[in-house]
Phi, psi and omega in degrees: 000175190261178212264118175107325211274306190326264231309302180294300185312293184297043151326176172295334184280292184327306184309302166318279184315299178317317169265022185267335185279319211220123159282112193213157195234102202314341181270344187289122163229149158272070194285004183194118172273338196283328172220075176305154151294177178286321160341271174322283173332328175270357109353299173296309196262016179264331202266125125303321196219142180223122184260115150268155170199215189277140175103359190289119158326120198310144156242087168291176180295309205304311199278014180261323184314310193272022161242021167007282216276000195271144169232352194203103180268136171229104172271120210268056174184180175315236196307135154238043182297336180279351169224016162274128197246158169312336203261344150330289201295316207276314172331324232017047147348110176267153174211151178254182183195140207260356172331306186305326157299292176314299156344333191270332197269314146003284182296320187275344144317291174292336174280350150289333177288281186311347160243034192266295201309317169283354190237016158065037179297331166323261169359270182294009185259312177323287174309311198292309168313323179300315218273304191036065186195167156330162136149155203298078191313298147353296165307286197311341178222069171294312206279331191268170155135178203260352188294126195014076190247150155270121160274103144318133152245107197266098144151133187224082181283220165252345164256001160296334194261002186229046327050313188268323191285332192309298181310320193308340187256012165275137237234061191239102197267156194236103165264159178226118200276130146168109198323314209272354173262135178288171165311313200305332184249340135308330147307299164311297226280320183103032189241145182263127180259145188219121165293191213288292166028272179288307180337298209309302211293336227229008169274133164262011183198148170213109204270107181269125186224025178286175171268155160273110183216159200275350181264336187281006191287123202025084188270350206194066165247184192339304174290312168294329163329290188307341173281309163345117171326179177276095196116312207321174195224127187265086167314116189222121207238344230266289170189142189298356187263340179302342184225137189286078230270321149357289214272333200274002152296322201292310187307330178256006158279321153300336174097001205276345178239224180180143168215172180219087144322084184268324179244149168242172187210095327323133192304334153273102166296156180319165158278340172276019167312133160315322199291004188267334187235337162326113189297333163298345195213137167242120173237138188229158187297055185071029178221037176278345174299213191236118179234182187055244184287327190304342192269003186286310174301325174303313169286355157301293193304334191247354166276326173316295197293348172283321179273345178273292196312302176312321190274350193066018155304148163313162143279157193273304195250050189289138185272139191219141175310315200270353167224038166278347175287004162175080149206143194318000000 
C-alpha cells in the first residue's frame, strides 16, 4: 500500500476482521518490494494473497519470484495498471479490483456537478458576493435550472453508467458517446447513442468518464470545444490528458464556457495557472474518487472479496488482462 493509505483504510473494526480472515499481521505494510526488508521479505515469501491499494508498488517477475506461494492480489482502490506487470499475468494471478466501488463517490460528485451547473450555482455565488444588493435574480438567470437541459456523457465506464443511472430520476435528456456500446445497450441504459460531435454541439453539460488511453488523449480538443454551446458547462472527473487544456483555457478564459475540473494536465496546476481564479471554473484537487469516511468502504469491499477467496468464490469485482486495453 502507499505511505499513509493503509492507516486511513485499516481501522479497528477493518483489522480485527482482516486478522479474523487471514493470517496476517495488519501493521506490516509494504512500500517496496524490489529490496523489502527482511521483515517484508518473509512475508513475501509466506503470502498468499496480497491486499493492495494506491501507491503499491510494481509486481514485477523479481518480486513474484520471491512470492512462490502468491495467488491472488485484491486491490483496494481502481486501476491496477501501475503496479500490475505482464508478469502477474503470465503467473496466472486472480485479481480484484475495487473500481466499482470507486465509482460510486465519483458519480455523486459528478451528478451534484451537473445540477450545480444547469442551475448556474457558480455563476450566482460569484455575481451574489460582488453585488450585495437587491437584484433581479429571475432576469439574470432566465436561461438556468435543469428542466430538460442535455447531458452529454463521454464514456459508459462504470461510473459513466452510475451518472446515468444517477440521472434518471431527473427530468434530463441523456446522450452517450462511447464506441463500444451498441443501440441495443443504449436502449437499456435509457440513453440516446451519439456521435462525439453531435454530443459536443447538442449538450449544455458534458461529463467526461472515458479512460486514460493513447487513442483517448485530448479526446476533447480545440475543435470539439469549439462545438460546445455558448454557456455548456465541461465536467471533468476522469483524467486531465483526455481534454486539450490549451484549448479549453482560451474558452474559459473568454468566458464563453464554464467549467468543473476534479483532474489537470498536470494534475497540480502551475501556480500562475488561470484556472485557480477564473470565476467560471471550479476546480478541486482530486477528490471526487474516494476519501475520507468513502475509503472505509473500500476496505469493507476488499476484506469481502478476501473472504470470498477464503470460501473459494469468485471475486465480486474480478480483473481480467483482455480487458485493460480500454479500461482505466
Amino acid at each position: 500500500m502507499g505511505p499513509g493509505i493503509a492507516g486511513r483504510l485499516l481501522h479497528a473494526r477493518h483489522r480485527d476482521r482482516l486478522t479474523a480472515l487471514a493470517r496476517t499481521d495488519p501493521r506490516l505494510v509494504a512500500h517496496e518490494l524490489a529490496a523489502p526488508t527482511p521483515e517484508v521479505a518473509a512475508a513475501l515469501a509466506d503470502a498468499e494473497v496480497l491486499l493492495t491499494c494506491w501507491g503499491a508498488p510494481p509486481l514485477t517477475g523479481r518480486v513474484l519470484d520471491a512470492a512462490p506461494r502468491l495467488r491472488a492480489v485484491v486491490h483496494a482502490a481502481g486501476s491496477v495498471k501501475h503496479h500490475l506487470t505482464d508478469a502477474c499475468w503470465e503467473r496466472g494471478l486472480t485479481v480484484s479490483s475495487a473500481a466499482a466501488v470507486n465509482a460510486l463517490p465519483v458519480a455523486e460528485y459528478t451528478l451534484a456537478a451537473i445540477l450545480f451547473a444547469n442551475k448556474r450555482v457558480l455563476h450566482s455565488a460569484h455575481r451574489y458576493r460582488g453585488l450585495r444588493a437587491p437584484h433581479d435574480w429571475h432576469e439574470e438567470l432566465a436561461a438556468a435550472g435543469n428542466y430538460r437541459r442535455t447531458v452529454g456523457v463521454i464514456g459508459a465506464s462504470r461510473i459513466g453508467r452510475r451518472v446515468i443511472e444517477l440521472l434518471r430520476p431527473f427530468e434530463l435528456r441523456v446522450l452517450l458517446h462511447d464506441p463500444y456500446v451498441t443501440d441495443a445497450d443504449a436502449a437499456r441504459l435509457g440513453v440516446r447513442p451519439v456521435p462525439l460531435d453531435v454530443l459536443c454541439a447538442g449538450s449544455d453539460v458534458v461529463t467526461v468518464h472515458a479512460p486514460q488511453l493513447p487513442a483517448t488523449r485530448h479526446l476533447l480538443g480545440a475543435r470539439e470545444l469549439a462545438l460546445l454551446p455558448d454557456g455548456a458547462t465541461l465536467v471533468n472527473t476522469a483524467r486531465g490528458s483526455l481534454v486539450d487544456e490549451t484549448a479549453l483555457l482560451a474558452e474559459l478564459v473568454s468566458g464563453r464556457l464554464h467549467a468543473v475540473l476534479d483532474v489537470t494536465e498536470p494534475e497540480l496546476p502551475p501556480a500562475g495557472s488561470p484556472l485557480y481564479e477564473l470565476p467560471n471554473v471550479l476546480l478541486t484537487p482530486h477528490v471526487a474518487g474516494s476519501l475520507g469516511t468513502e475509503l472505509h468502504r473500500l476496505a469493507d469491499h476488499a476484506l469481502d472479496e478476501l473472504e470470498r477467496y477464503a470460501r473459494g468464490r469468485p471475486f465480486t469485482g474480478p480483473v481480467r488482462p483482455e480487458h485493460l486495453g480500454r479500461s482505466a
